[in-house]
Amino acid sequence: MHSTVWSYEDFCRILDDFPSLKREVNGKRLVYLDNAASTLKSKSVIEKMTDFYLNHYSNIHRAVHTLASEATVAYEEAREKVAKFLNARPEEVVFTSGTTMGINFLVNSFIRSGILNQEDTVLLSQVEHHANLVPWVRLSKFHGFRVEYIKADEKGVITNEAILETKNLNPKVISITGQSNVTGQEMPLQLLRETFKSSIFIVDGAQLVPHKKIDVKKLDVDFLVFSGHKMLAPTGIGVLYGKKELLEKIEPFLYGGEMIDKVTFEDVSFNVLPYKFEAGTQHIAGAVGLGYTIDYLEKIGFEKIEKHIEELSGYLLEKMANLDFVEIYGPFDSSHKSLVSFNVKGVHPHDVSHILDENFAVATRSGHHCAQPLMSVLARGSKIDFPNSTVRASVYFYNTKEDIDILIEGLKYIKRWFE
Ligand code: PMP
């Protein structure tokens, strides 16, 4: 295994924590390259969550008994860990069920709070995941605000020029992915912030946060949303970070228990931050698990994780670019991180993905990746009979260059097979 980041011993320790990486699929060692959809889960995080569930679990906040207080402490400690991880304050961290929930929360809250009105423009990019597109587009139909897009070029790349071209739209809100789940492009967030100084700036961190340490203060983002399951944590837990002064201004998306201060038959007043946004019983163990995950990632070393993924990304892109029977999407520079979307000329992506699994135990994803509008952009720039979908191979810190070599071997096999 070749890595300038992990020693052999480091890597063996990592492998021990992900039993799936040692299992066989169709008689071969599993090569898991579907991390952008969801990462594998760590044994040590699961063991800590099991202990929490078996020995310390209860509902939180409301009771005075010991278990409730242990569970509450664990839940609030998890919030503090997330806050520290993002360089935020604990009251600026709201637990959600994930990125999709986070965006729906914001659109609805902005409408209810009178922040988004008929005369306003929301700026997205053409590479957004449906999670950061459908809620805006649908609710614009009912509430009359305009949705505009930063255009992607024929490779699906958002260029600095395209960003600057939209400057005069003067959007009330700009909501953009930190890293595309299709093109792998890491967005120039600093340029976006500087270009849209007076807009509310939302970053969809679903792909970015698992790979790159984000300092919300330094980046000056107003809201950041992400999902735990793309960074080892359980499904069903996510985070919405919001600047305190903005969270204080907006109306909750969900109403119910826990989020209130006083309730009468006629009216309601809200709890303080962040509880005002956490109605009902939360995914308590999920939040606690996300906290353990952050401990785990910090223990391995987030800088090392970033560096290893960067090395793998460069290797993956270079190897793929050498295959003349493959069409690759996204930028051809160092902004292309952690995944590659591609098509094998003349072979449907589902067939490619299926053969890779069956013959090489390589797990990839094929389809439109919840980005149908982007598929139509890629179709226009494609030199092949574009199937409106792609294959996507995505790495995480437990992958190696050998995994990528097996993918490449599989793709060469597919080419020969279809000839
Ligand atoms: N945005 C991006 C960029 C994504 O990659 C994803 C997940 N594929 C989402 C949003 C939605 O995340 P979730 O399904 O966890 O809500």
Short mmCIF file of N, CA and C in Angstrom, two decimals, residues 267-419:
data_model
loop_
_atom_site.label_atom_id
_atom_site.label_comp_id
_atom_site.label_asym_id
_atom_site.label_seq_id
_atom_site.Cartn_x
_atom_site.Cartn_y
_atom_site.Cartn_z
N ASP A 267 -51.51 30.86 22.15
CA ASP A 267 -50.23 31.31 21.60
C ASP A 267 -49.05 30.48 22.12
N VAL A 268 -47.90 30.77 21.53
CA VAL A 268 -46.69 30.00 21.82
C VAL A 268 -45.50 30.93 21.84
N SER A 269 -44.59 30.72 22.80
CA SER A 269 -43.30 31.39 22.66
C SER A 269 -42.22 30.30 22.63
N PHE A 270 -41.06 30.66 22.04
CA PHE A 270 -40.07 29.63 21.73
C PHE A 270 -38.98 29.53 22.78
N ASN A 271 -38.39 28.35 22.81
CA ASN A 271 -37.22 28.06 23.64
C ASN A 271 -36.02 28.85 23.11
N VAL A 272 -34.95 28.85 23.87
CA VAL A 272 -33.73 29.54 23.42
C VAL A 272 -33.03 28.68 22.36
N LEU A 273 -32.01 29.27 21.73
CA LEU A 273 -31.21 28.53 20.75
C LEU A 273 -30.39 27.46 21.46
N PRO A 274 -30.18 26.34 20.86
CA PRO A 274 -30.65 25.88 19.55
C PRO A 274 -31.96 25.09 19.65
N TYR A 275 -32.50 24.99 20.91
CA TYR A 275 -33.65 24.10 21.15
C TYR A 275 -34.90 24.54 20.41
N LYS A 276 -34.95 25.82 20.11
CA LYS A 276 -36.08 26.37 19.33
C LYS A 276 -36.27 25.62 18.00
N PHE A 277 -35.17 25.01 17.52
CA PHE A 277 -35.24 24.31 16.23
C PHE A 277 -35.23 22.79 16.37
N GLU A 278 -35.30 22.28 17.59
CA GLU A 278 -35.23 20.82 17.76
C GLU A 278 -36.54 20.31 18.36
N ALA A 279 -37.59 20.36 17.57
CA ALA A 279 -38.91 19.91 18.04
C ALA A 279 -38.96 18.39 18.11
N GLY A 280 -39.61 17.89 19.14
CA GLY A 280 -39.82 16.44 19.24
C GLY A 280 -38.59 15.72 19.73
N THR A 281 -38.70 14.40 19.81
CA THR A 281 -37.56 13.59 20.26
C THR A 281 -36.55 13.47 19.12
N GLN A 282 -35.35 13.85 19.43
CA GLN A 282 -34.30 13.85 18.41
C GLN A 282 -33.71 12.45 18.23
N HIS A 283 -32.87 12.32 17.22
CA HIS A 283 -32.10 11.08 17.03
C HIS A 283 -30.92 11.16 18.01
N ILE A 284 -31.24 10.87 19.27
CA ILE A 284 -30.29 11.11 20.37
C ILE A 284 -28.99 10.32 20.17
N ALA A 285 -29.13 9.01 19.94
CA ALA A 285 -27.93 8.18 19.78
C ALA A 285 -27.18 8.56 18.51
N GLY A 286 -27.92 9.04 17.51
CA GLY A 286 -27.27 9.48 16.26
C GLY A 286 -26.37 10.68 16.52
N ALA A 287 -26.89 11.64 17.30
CA ALA A 287 -26.10 12.83 17.61
C ALA A 287 -24.88 12.43 18.44
N VAL A 288 -25.12 11.55 19.42
CA VAL A 288 -24.01 11.10 20.27
C VAL A 288 -22.97 10.38 19.38
N GLY A 289 -23.48 9.57 18.43
CA GLY A 289 -22.59 8.85 17.50
C GLY A 289 -21.81 9.81 16.63
N LEU A 290 -22.43 10.91 16.23
CA LEU A 290 -21.71 11.91 15.42
C LEU A 290 -20.58 12.52 16.24
N GLY A 291 -20.86 12.73 17.53
CA GLY A 291 -19.82 13.24 18.43
C GLY A 291 -18.64 12.26 18.51
N TYR A 292 -18.96 10.97 18.68
CA TYR A 292 -17.89 9.95 18.74
C TYR A 292 -17.12 9.92 17.42
N THR A 293 -17.85 10.11 16.32
CA THR A 293 -17.19 10.09 15.00
C THR A 293 -16.19 11.23 14.90
N ILE A 294 -16.59 12.39 15.38
CA ILE A 294 -15.67 13.53 15.32
C ILE A 294 -14.43 13.24 16.17
N ASP A 295 -14.63 12.65 17.36
CA ASP A 295 -13.47 12.23 18.17
C ASP A 295 -12.56 11.33 17.36
N TYR A 296 -13.20 10.38 16.68
CA TYR A 296 -12.46 9.37 15.93
C TYR A 296 -11.65 10.02 14.79
N LEU A 297 -12.32 10.89 14.04
CA LEU A 297 -11.64 11.55 12.91
C LEU A 297 -10.50 12.44 13.41
N GLU A 298 -10.75 13.11 14.53
CA GLU A 298 -9.71 13.99 15.10
C GLU A 298 -8.52 13.15 15.58
N LYS A 299 -8.84 11.96 16.12
CA LYS A 299 -7.76 11.10 16.62
C LYS A 299 -6.88 10.62 15.46
N ILE A 300 -7.51 10.24 14.38
CA ILE A 300 -6.72 9.84 13.20
C ILE A 300 -5.95 11.06 12.69
N GLY A 301 -6.58 12.19 12.74
CA GLY A 301 -5.96 13.44 12.29
C GLY A 301 -6.63 13.94 11.02
N PHE A 302 -7.41 15.01 11.16
CA PHE A 302 -8.16 15.48 10.00
C PHE A 302 -7.23 15.97 8.88
N GLU A 303 -6.09 16.54 9.28
CA GLU A 303 -5.16 17.00 8.25
C GLU A 303 -4.62 15.83 7.43
N LYS A 304 -4.37 14.72 8.14
CA LYS A 304 -3.87 13.52 7.45
C LYS A 304 -4.95 12.98 6.50
N ILE A 305 -6.18 12.99 7.00
CA ILE A 305 -7.29 12.50 6.17
C ILE A 305 -7.38 13.33 4.89
N GLU A 306 -7.32 14.65 5.08
CA GLU A 306 -7.41 15.55 3.93
C GLU A 306 -6.28 15.27 2.94
N LYS A 307 -5.08 15.09 3.47
CA LYS A 307 -3.91 14.91 2.61
C LYS A 307 -4.00 13.57 1.87
N HIS A 308 -4.39 12.52 2.59
CA HIS A 308 -4.48 11.20 1.94
C HIS A 308 -5.53 11.24 0.82
N ILE A 309 -6.67 11.88 1.10
CA ILE A 309 -7.72 11.94 0.08
C ILE A 309 -7.25 12.77 -1.12
N GLU A 310 -6.51 13.80 -0.84
CA GLU A 310 -5.99 14.63 -1.92
C GLU A 310 -5.04 13.82 -2.81
N GLU A 311 -4.19 13.04 -2.17
CA GLU A 311 -3.26 12.18 -2.94
C GLU A 311 -4.03 11.19 -3.79
N LEU A 312 -5.03 10.56 -3.18
CA LEU A 312 -5.83 9.57 -3.91
C LEU A 312 -6.60 10.21 -5.05
N SER A 313 -7.11 11.43 -4.81
CA SER A 313 -7.90 12.13 -5.83
C SER A 313 -7.05 12.38 -7.07
N GLY A 314 -5.82 12.86 -6.84
CA GLY A 314 -4.92 13.13 -7.95
C GLY A 314 -4.61 11.86 -8.71
N TYR A 315 -4.38 10.78 -7.98
CA TYR A 315 -4.03 9.49 -8.59
C TYR A 315 -5.22 8.97 -9.42
N LEU A 316 -6.41 9.07 -8.83
CA LEU A 316 -7.62 8.59 -9.50
C LEU A 316 -7.84 9.35 -10.81
N LEU A 317 -7.73 10.67 -10.75
CA LEU A 317 -7.98 11.49 -11.93
C LEU A 317 -6.95 11.20 -13.02
N GLU A 318 -5.70 11.08 -12.60
CA GLU A 318 -4.62 10.83 -13.57
C GLU A 318 -4.82 9.47 -14.25
N LYS A 319 -5.11 8.45 -13.47
CA LYS A 319 -5.29 7.11 -14.03
C LYS A 319 -6.48 7.07 -14.98
N MET A 320 -7.55 7.76 -14.58
CA MET A 320 -8.75 7.75 -15.41
C MET A 320 -8.51 8.52 -16.71
N ALA A 321 -7.74 9.60 -16.60
CA ALA A 321 -7.49 10.44 -17.77
C ALA A 321 -6.66 9.68 -18.82
N ASN A 322 -5.93 8.66 -18.38
CA ASN A 322 -5.12 7.87 -19.32
C ASN A 322 -5.94 6.85 -20.10
N LEU A 323 -7.21 6.69 -19.75
CA LEU A 323 -8.04 5.70 -20.45
C LEU A 323 -8.76 6.38 -21.60
N ASP A 324 -8.35 6.08 -22.83
CA ASP A 324 -8.94 6.82 -23.96
C ASP A 324 -10.36 6.36 -24.29
N PHE A 325 -10.83 5.28 -23.65
CA PHE A 325 -12.19 4.81 -23.91
C PHE A 325 -13.18 5.31 -22.85
N VAL A 326 -12.69 6.26 -22.03
CA VAL A 326 -13.53 6.76 -20.94
C VAL A 326 -13.72 8.27 -21.09
N GLU A 327 -14.93 8.75 -20.86
CA GLU A 327 -15.18 10.20 -20.84
C GLU A 327 -15.36 10.63 -19.38
N ILE A 328 -14.58 11.64 -18.99
CA ILE A 328 -14.62 12.09 -17.59
C ILE A 328 -15.29 13.46 -17.51
N TYR A 329 -16.00 13.69 -16.42
CA TYR A 329 -16.68 14.98 -16.23
C TYR A 329 -16.03 15.73 -15.06
N GLY A 330 -16.18 17.04 -15.09
CA GLY A 330 -15.61 17.83 -13.99
C GLY A 330 -14.29 18.46 -14.39
N PRO A 331 -13.69 19.23 -13.48
CA PRO A 331 -12.47 19.97 -13.83
C PRO A 331 -11.23 19.07 -13.91
N PHE A 332 -10.24 19.52 -14.70
CA PHE A 332 -8.98 18.78 -14.79
C PHE A 332 -7.91 19.54 -14.04
N ASP A 333 -8.14 19.76 -12.78
CA ASP A 333 -7.13 20.43 -11.97
C ASP A 333 -7.33 20.01 -10.51
N SER A 334 -6.61 20.66 -9.62
CA SER A 334 -6.61 20.18 -8.23
C SER A 334 -7.91 20.52 -7.48
N SER A 335 -8.83 21.24 -8.14
CA SER A 335 -10.12 21.48 -7.47
C SER A 335 -11.01 20.24 -7.55
N HIS A 336 -10.58 19.24 -8.34
CA HIS A 336 -11.36 18.01 -8.51
C HIS A 336 -10.98 17.04 -7.40
N LYS A 337 -11.89 16.83 -6.46
CA LYS A 337 -11.53 16.09 -5.25
C LYS A 337 -12.40 14.85 -5.02
N SER A 338 -11.77 13.83 -4.53
CA SER A 338 -12.36 12.65 -3.87
C SER A 338 -13.30 11.76 -4.71
N LEU A 339 -13.64 12.17 -5.91
CA LEU A 339 -14.50 11.30 -6.73
C LEU A 339 -14.30 11.63 -8.21
N VAL A 340 -14.63 10.65 -9.03
CA VAL A 340 -14.64 10.91 -10.48
C VAL A 340 -15.91 10.31 -11.06
N SER A 341 -16.61 11.13 -11.86
CA SER A 341 -17.77 10.63 -12.60
C SER A 341 -17.35 10.44 -14.05
N PHE A 342 -17.78 9.35 -14.63
CA PHE A 342 -17.31 9.03 -15.98
C PHE A 342 -18.28 8.11 -16.71
N ASN A 343 -18.03 7.97 -18.01
CA ASN A 343 -18.72 6.95 -18.78
C ASN A 343 -17.72 6.17 -19.62
N VAL A 344 -17.95 4.89 -19.74
CA VAL A 344 -17.18 4.06 -20.68
C VAL A 344 -17.93 4.14 -21.99
N LYS A 345 -17.23 4.61 -23.03
CA LYS A 345 -17.90 4.84 -24.31
C LYS A 345 -18.63 3.58 -24.79
N GLY A 346 -19.91 3.76 -25.09
CA GLY A 346 -20.67 2.65 -25.67
C GLY A 346 -21.22 1.65 -24.65
N VAL A 347 -20.97 1.87 -23.36
CA VAL A 347 -21.47 0.92 -22.36
C VAL A 347 -22.32 1.69 -21.34
N HIS A 348 -23.51 1.16 -21.05
CA HIS A 348 -24.38 1.88 -20.12
C HIS A 348 -23.76 1.88 -18.71
N PRO A 349 -23.85 3.01 -17.99
CA PRO A 349 -23.26 3.07 -16.66
C PRO A 349 -23.72 1.97 -15.70
N HIS A 350 -24.98 1.57 -15.81
CA HIS A 350 -25.44 0.49 -14.91
C HIS A 350 -24.69 -0.81 -15.21
N ASP A 351 -24.43 -1.05 -16.50
CA ASP A 351 -23.67 -2.26 -16.86
C ASP A 351 -22.24 -2.17 -16.33
N VAL A 352 -21.65 -0.98 -16.47
CA VAL A 352 -20.27 -0.79 -15.98
C VAL A 352 -20.23 -1.09 -14.48
N SER A 353 -21.15 -0.49 -13.75
CA SER A 353 -21.17 -0.64 -12.30
C SER A 353 -21.41 -2.11 -11.91
N HIS A 354 -22.30 -2.74 -12.64
CA HIS A 354 -22.65 -4.13 -12.36
C HIS A 354 -21.45 -5.05 -12.61
N ILE A 355 -20.77 -4.86 -13.74
CA ILE A 355 -19.62 -5.73 -14.06
C ILE A 355 -18.48 -5.50 -13.06
N LEU A 356 -18.29 -4.24 -12.68
CA LEU A 356 -17.24 -3.95 -11.69
C LEU A 356 -17.51 -4.68 -10.39
N ASP A 357 -18.78 -4.72 -10.01
CA ASP A 357 -19.15 -5.40 -8.76
C ASP A 357 -18.97 -6.92 -8.91
N GLU A 358 -19.51 -7.43 -10.00
CA GLU A 358 -19.56 -8.88 -10.16
C GLU A 358 -18.17 -9.50 -10.38
N ASN A 359 -17.35 -8.81 -11.15
CA ASN A 359 -16.06 -9.40 -11.53
C ASN A 359 -14.87 -8.90 -10.71
N PHE A 360 -15.02 -7.73 -10.10
CA PHE A 360 -13.86 -7.15 -9.40
C PHE A 360 -14.18 -6.74 -7.96
N ALA A 361 -15.43 -6.95 -7.53
CA ALA A 361 -15.86 -6.56 -6.18
C ALA A 361 -15.65 -5.07 -5.93
N VAL A 362 -15.75 -4.29 -7.02
CA VAL A 362 -15.58 -2.84 -6.88
C VAL A 362 -16.98 -2.20 -6.79
N ALA A 363 -17.25 -1.52 -5.69
CA ALA A 363 -18.56 -0.89 -5.49
C ALA A 363 -18.51 0.55 -5.99
N THR A 364 -19.24 0.84 -7.07
CA THR A 364 -19.36 2.21 -7.57
C THR A 364 -20.84 2.53 -7.65
N ARG A 365 -21.16 3.74 -8.00
CA ARG A 365 -22.57 4.11 -8.13
C ARG A 365 -22.84 4.56 -9.56
N SER A 366 -23.99 4.19 -10.11
CA SER A 366 -24.34 4.67 -11.45
C SER A 366 -25.72 5.29 -11.39
N GLY A 367 -25.93 6.29 -12.23
CA GLY A 367 -27.24 6.94 -12.26
C GLY A 367 -27.08 8.43 -12.46
N HIS A 368 -28.12 9.17 -12.12
CA HIS A 368 -28.03 10.63 -12.31
C HIS A 368 -27.53 11.33 -11.03
N HIS A 369 -27.30 10.57 -10.00
CA HIS A 369 -26.73 11.08 -8.74
C HIS A 369 -27.55 12.23 -8.15
N CYS A 370 -28.86 12.15 -8.31
CA CYS A 370 -29.76 13.19 -7.80
C CYS A 370 -29.36 14.56 -8.35
N ALA A 371 -28.99 14.60 -9.61
CA ALA A 371 -28.62 15.88 -10.24
C ALA A 371 -29.07 15.84 -11.69
N GLN A 372 -30.36 15.64 -11.91
CA GLN A 372 -30.86 15.52 -13.28
C GLN A 372 -30.57 16.75 -14.14
N PRO A 373 -30.77 17.98 -13.60
CA PRO A 373 -30.48 19.14 -14.46
C PRO A 373 -29.02 19.17 -14.92
N LEU A 374 -28.11 18.76 -14.05
CA LEU A 374 -26.69 18.74 -14.43
C LEU A 374 -26.44 17.72 -15.53
N MET A 375 -27.19 16.61 -15.51
CA MET A 375 -27.01 15.60 -16.56
C MET A 375 -27.28 16.22 -17.94
N SER A 376 -28.27 17.14 -18.01
CA SER A 376 -28.57 17.74 -19.32
C SER A 376 -27.44 18.68 -19.75
N VAL A 377 -26.75 19.29 -18.78
CA VAL A 377 -25.59 20.14 -19.11
C VAL A 377 -24.46 19.24 -19.64
N LEU A 378 -24.20 18.13 -18.95
CA LEU A 378 -23.12 17.22 -19.36
C LEU A 378 -23.42 16.61 -20.73
N ALA A 379 -24.71 16.37 -20.99
CA ALA A 379 -25.10 15.78 -22.28
C ALA A 379 -24.70 16.70 -23.43
N ARG A 380 -24.86 18.01 -23.21
CA ARG A 380 -24.53 18.97 -24.28
C ARG A 380 -23.04 18.97 -24.60
N GLY A 381 -22.21 18.75 -23.57
CA GLY A 381 -20.75 18.79 -23.80
C GLY A 381 -20.17 17.43 -24.15
N SER A 382 -21.01 16.39 -24.08
CA SER A 382 -20.47 15.04 -24.23
C SER A 382 -20.15 14.71 -25.69
N LYS A 383 -19.08 13.93 -25.87
CA LYS A 383 -18.70 13.50 -27.24
C LYS A 383 -19.24 12.10 -27.51
N ILE A 384 -19.98 11.54 -26.56
CA ILE A 384 -20.53 10.20 -26.75
C ILE A 384 -22.06 10.28 -26.74
N ASP A 385 -22.69 9.15 -26.98
CA ASP A 385 -24.14 9.11 -26.89
C ASP A 385 -24.48 9.10 -25.39
N PHE A 386 -24.62 10.29 -24.82
CA PHE A 386 -24.67 10.42 -23.35
C PHE A 386 -25.92 9.75 -22.76
N PRO A 387 -25.73 8.83 -21.82
CA PRO A 387 -26.88 8.06 -21.31
C PRO A 387 -27.67 8.76 -20.20
N ASN A 388 -27.46 10.06 -20.03
CA ASN A 388 -28.14 10.82 -18.95
C ASN A 388 -27.81 10.30 -17.57
N SER A 389 -26.71 9.65 -17.46
CA SER A 389 -26.22 9.16 -16.17
C SER A 389 -24.72 8.89 -16.30
N THR A 390 -24.09 8.67 -15.17
CA THR A 390 -22.65 8.40 -15.19
C THR A 390 -22.35 7.32 -14.16
N VAL A 391 -21.11 6.84 -14.20
CA VAL A 391 -20.61 5.99 -13.11
C VAL A 391 -19.82 6.93 -12.21
N ARG A 392 -19.88 6.68 -10.92
CA ARG A 392 -19.10 7.53 -10.01
C ARG A 392 -18.29 6.64 -9.07
N ALA A 393 -16.99 6.92 -9.02
CA ALA A 393 -16.11 6.23 -8.07
C ALA A 393 -15.66 7.28 -7.06
N SER A 394 -15.84 6.98 -5.76
CA SER A 394 -15.50 8.00 -4.75
C SER A 394 -14.73 7.36 -3.60
N VAL A 395 -13.72 8.07 -3.15
CA VAL A 395 -12.81 7.50 -2.14
C VAL A 395 -13.01 8.15 -0.76
N TYR A 396 -12.54 7.43 0.26
CA TYR A 396 -12.43 8.02 1.59
C TYR A 396 -11.08 7.64 2.17
N PHE A 397 -10.83 7.98 3.42
CA PHE A 397 -9.46 7.85 3.91
C PHE A 397 -8.98 6.41 4.05
N TYR A 398 -9.93 5.44 4.01
CA TYR A 398 -9.52 4.03 4.12
C TYR A 398 -9.25 3.40 2.77
N ASN A 399 -9.40 4.15 1.70
CA ASN A 399 -9.06 3.60 0.38
C ASN A 399 -7.58 3.78 0.07
N THR A 400 -7.13 3.01 -0.92
CA THR A 400 -5.71 3.04 -1.27
C THR A 400 -5.55 3.17 -2.79
N LYS A 401 -4.31 3.41 -3.19
CA LYS A 401 -4.03 3.46 -4.63
C LYS A 401 -4.28 2.09 -5.27
N GLU A 402 -4.07 1.04 -4.49
CA GLU A 402 -4.35 -0.32 -5.02
C GLU A 402 -5.84 -0.45 -5.38
N ASP A 403 -6.70 0.15 -4.57
CA ASP A 403 -8.15 0.10 -4.88
C ASP A 403 -8.40 0.73 -6.25
N ILE A 404 -7.71 1.84 -6.48
CA ILE A 404 -7.92 2.55 -7.76
C ILE A 404 -7.35 1.71 -8.91
N ASP A 405 -6.22 1.05 -8.66
CA ASP A 405 -5.65 0.18 -9.70
C ASP A 405 -6.63 -0.93 -10.07
N ILE A 406 -7.34 -1.45 -9.08
CA ILE A 406 -8.31 -2.53 -9.37
C ILE A 406 -9.48 -1.97 -10.20
N LEU A 407 -9.91 -0.75 -9.86
CA LEU A 407 -10.96 -0.10 -10.66
C LEU A 407 -10.50 0.02 -12.12
N ILE A 408 -9.27 0.48 -12.30
CA ILE A 408 -8.75 0.71 -13.66
C ILE A 408 -8.66 -0.63 -14.42
N GLU A 409 -8.20 -1.64 -13.70
CA GLU A 409 -8.13 -2.98 -14.31
C GLU A 409 -9.54 -3.42 -14.75
N GLY A 410 -10.52 -3.17 -13.90
CA GLY A 410 -11.91 -3.53 -14.20
C GLY A 410 -12.41 -2.80 -15.44
N LEU A 411 -12.07 -1.54 -15.54
CA LEU A 411 -12.54 -0.76 -16.69
C LEU A 411 -11.90 -1.25 -17.99
N LYS A 412 -10.64 -1.64 -17.91
CA LYS A 412 -9.96 -2.17 -19.10
C LYS A 412 -10.60 -3.50 -19.52
N TYR A 413 -10.97 -4.28 -18.52
CA TYR A 413 -11.64 -5.56 -18.78
C TYR A 413 -12.98 -5.30 -19.49
N ILE A 414 -13.71 -4.30 -19.01
CA ILE A 414 -15.02 -3.97 -19.60
C ILE A 414 -14.84 -3.56 -21.06
N LYS A 415 -13.81 -2.78 -21.31
CA LYS A 415 -13.56 -2.34 -22.70
C LYS A 415 -13.33 -3.57 -23.59
N ARG A 416 -12.45 -4.46 -23.12
CA ARG A 416 -12.12 -5.65 -23.92
C ARG A 416 -13.37 -6.50 -24.12
N TRP A 417 -14.15 -6.63 -23.06
CA TRP A 417 -15.33 -7.49 -23.09
C TRP A 417 -16.36 -6.99 -24.12
N PHE A 418 -16.52 -5.68 -24.19
CA PHE A 418 -17.52 -5.13 -25.11
C PHE A 418 -17.01 -5.04 -26.54
N GLU A 419 -15.70 -5.14 -26.70
CA GLU A 419 -15.16 -5.18 -28.07
C GLU A 419 -15.50 -6.52 -28.73
#
